[in-house]
Each structure stands twice: as structure tokens, then as C-alpha cells.
Amino acid sequence: MRYFPQNIHIHVGDTVVWTNNTSNEAHAVTFLAGRPLPQLPEWYASKPTGNGISYDGSSFFNSGLLYRAAPGRPHSLTLTFTRPGMFPYVDVGDFFMGMHGSVIVAPDSPPGAAGLPRK
């Protein structure tokens, strides 16, 4: 199991959307921010940190379980990144199967400046 793409390069102020398009398995996005991997099964009962918010990478963040599209069930997570850095994340429930990735955030640069091209 993998996030696709596993690593993504963006700029400060860009927004990333994770969407669960699997047929039958719940997944999650958890930024540990230096904390140890949460214990199972307690993690499954934990509440989500939020959705559609800004994230600076300095604190633990948990999407909660994301399900395939179905009425009344969370299907996606949206985060806007507010500072540069590399922010690794995991699916706590499937970490042992290699479900992890990183968001690499470059400083915002004006058009035409050196650095990553704006997409």
C-alpha cells in the first residue's frame, strides 16, 4: 500500500488534498511532528485534529479515518501548508505495510524568481 504520489513538492501557501479512492479500506493521514507512532487500537478511537485548515508542521495532526466516498463519512483531507520544511506523514493503521509519505514545502517565491517552478 502506498500514497500516490508518496512525496509531493509544493510551496508555502499551497494546499494538498488527500482522497481515499480505495474500494473498501479506510486510511488516514497522520503527521507525527516528532511524536512516537500512536498505539493501536487506541488510535482508531482518536478524534480527528481538523480538516480544511492551515498546518505549519510543528504539531501532531491526525485526519481520522478517511473512507471511500459514501454519504456521511469523511472521504478526504485538505491542508494548507504555512511554512517551509519537510513534513513526513503516515497511515498509522497501515504503517507496517509501508504507507507513509512526505510533503516537501519550499519557500514561496515571486514569479520568475529562482527556485521551484510554480504549478
One Martini backbone bead per residue (centre of mass of N, CA, C, O) as a GRO file, in nm:
protein
  119
    1MET     BB    1   0.099   0.034   0.019
    2ARG     BB    2   0.023   0.372  -0.108
    3TYR     BB    3   0.094   0.676  -0.173
    4PHE     BB    4  -0.028   0.906  -0.440
    5PRO     BB    5   0.210   1.045  -0.405
    6GLN     BB    6   0.449   1.001  -0.166
    7ASN     BB    7   0.583   1.267  -0.272
    8ILE     BB    8   0.558   1.628  -0.227
    9HIS     BB    9   0.590   1.940  -0.405
   10ILE     BB   10   0.577   2.267  -0.259
   11HIS     BB   11   0.442   2.572  -0.142
   12VAL     BB   12   0.384   2.818   0.035
   13GLY     BB   13   0.019   2.808   0.048
   14ASP     BB   14  -0.037   2.539  -0.033
   15THR     BB   15  -0.264   2.273  -0.126
   16VAL     BB   16  -0.362   1.955   0.009
   17VAL     BB   17  -0.520   1.649  -0.117
   18TRP     BB   18  -0.667   1.375   0.038
   19THR     BB   19  -0.793   1.068  -0.118
   20ASN     BB   20  -1.017   0.798  -0.086
   21ASN     BB   21  -1.014   0.542  -0.361
   22THR     BB   22  -1.089   0.296  -0.236
   23SER     BB   23  -1.309   0.026  -0.203
   24ASN     BB   24  -1.272  -0.085   0.140
   25GLU     BB   25  -1.052   0.112   0.287
   26ALA     BB   26  -0.931   0.268   0.549
   27HIS     BB   27  -0.765   0.583   0.595
   28ALA     BB   28  -0.475   0.800   0.677
   29VAL     BB   29  -0.341   1.119   0.814
   30THR     BB   30  -0.022   1.146   0.995
   31PHE     BB   31   0.141   1.388   1.187
   32LEU     BB   32   0.391   1.357   1.430
   33ALA     BB   33   0.607   1.574   1.512
   34GLY     BB   34   0.806   1.365   1.695
   35ARG     BB   35   0.618   1.158   1.763
   36PRO     BB   36   0.508   0.870   1.835
   37LEU     BB   37   0.355   0.607   1.742
   38PRO     BB   38   0.057   0.517   1.776
   39GLN     BB   39  -0.154   0.311   1.928
   40LEU     BB   40  -0.296   0.000   1.895
   41PRO     BB   41  -0.638   0.074   1.895
   42GLU     BB   42  -0.659   0.374   2.003
   43TRP     BB   43  -0.634   0.542   1.740
   44TYR     BB   44  -0.920   0.469   1.619
   45ALA     BB   45  -1.060   0.654   1.862
   46SER     BB   46  -0.955   0.906   1.764
   47LYS     BB   47  -0.964   1.234   1.696
   48PRO     BB   48  -0.970   1.466   1.483
   49THR     BB   49  -0.805   1.770   1.419
   50GLY     BB   50  -0.890   1.833   1.107
   51ASN     BB   51  -1.017   2.044   0.825
   52GLY     BB   52  -0.931   2.296   0.621
   53ILE     BB   53  -0.642   2.379   0.723
   54SER     BB   54  -0.365   2.491   0.873
   55TYR     BB   55  -0.006   2.395   0.841
   56ASP     BB   56   0.335   2.397   1.015
   57GLY     BB   57   0.458   2.113   1.153
   58SER     BB   58   0.463   2.145   1.492
   59SER     BB   59   0.223   1.928   1.505
   60PHE     BB   60   0.005   1.711   1.566
   61PHE     BB   61  -0.178   1.519   1.305
   62ASN     BB   62  -0.526   1.400   1.250
   63SER     BB   63  -0.769   1.285   1.022
   64GLY     BB   64  -0.863   1.030   1.046
   65LEU     BB   65  -1.079   0.842   0.898
   66LEU     BB   66  -1.084   0.747   0.552
   67TYR     BB   67  -1.324   0.696   0.311
   68ARG     BB   68  -1.502   0.608   0.090
   69ALA     BB   69  -1.742   0.724  -0.090
   70ALA     BB   70  -1.992   0.839   0.149
   71PRO     BB   71  -2.245   0.920   0.320
   72GLY     BB   72  -2.120   1.066   0.622
   73ARG     BB   73  -1.816   1.022   0.528
   74PRO     BB   74  -1.495   1.060   0.533
   75HIS     BB   75  -1.278   1.121   0.226
   76SER     BB   76  -1.106   1.388   0.296
   77LEU     BB   77  -0.805   1.599   0.298
   78THR     BB   78  -0.724   1.948   0.389
   79LEU     BB   79  -0.408   2.130   0.344
   80THR     BB   80  -0.227   2.421   0.446
   81PHE     BB   81   0.096   2.540   0.399
   82THR     BB   82   0.299   2.783   0.612
   83ARG     BB   83   0.587   2.629   0.593
   84PRO     BB   84   0.889   2.533   0.552
   85GLY     BB   85   0.962   2.184   0.470
   86MET     BB   86   0.963   1.851   0.608
   87PHE     BB   87   0.656   1.637   0.612
   88PRO     BB   88   0.588   1.362   0.760
   89TYR     BB   89   0.369   1.074   0.695
   90VAL     BB   90   0.097   0.852   0.811
   91ASP     BB   91  -0.057   0.533   0.835
   92VAL     BB   92  -0.105   0.384   1.119
   93GLY     BB   93  -0.258   0.114   1.027
   94ASP     BB   94  -0.029   0.090   0.757
   95PHE     BB   95   0.277   0.128   0.822
   96PHE     BB   96   0.385  -0.174   0.798
   97MET     BB   97   0.314  -0.140   0.465
   98GLY     BB   98   0.435   0.158   0.374
   99MET     BB   99   0.244   0.401   0.479
  100HIS     BB  100   0.409   0.680   0.345
  101GLY     BB  101   0.520   1.033   0.355
  102SER     BB  102   0.584   1.364   0.196
  103VAL     BB  103   0.603   1.715   0.254
  104ILE     BB  104   0.758   1.953   0.042
  105VAL     BB  105   0.835   2.289   0.146
  106ALA     BB  106   0.871   2.577  -0.019
  107PRO     BB  107   0.933   2.876  -0.056
  108ASP     BB  108   0.795   3.150  -0.147
  109SER     BB  109   0.794   3.277  -0.485
  110PRO     BB  110   0.825   3.485  -0.714
  111PRO     BB  111   0.782   3.533  -1.020
  112GLY     BB  112   1.099   3.436  -1.167
  113ALA     BB  113   1.229   3.307  -0.944
  114ALA     BB  114   1.426   3.119  -0.789
  115GLY     BB  115   1.330   2.777  -0.803
  116LEU     BB  116   1.049   2.644  -0.788
  117PRO     BB  117   0.804   2.584  -0.983
  118ARG     BB  118   0.501   2.685  -1.056
  119LYS     BB  119   0.171   2.505  -1.072
   0.00000   0.00000   0.00000
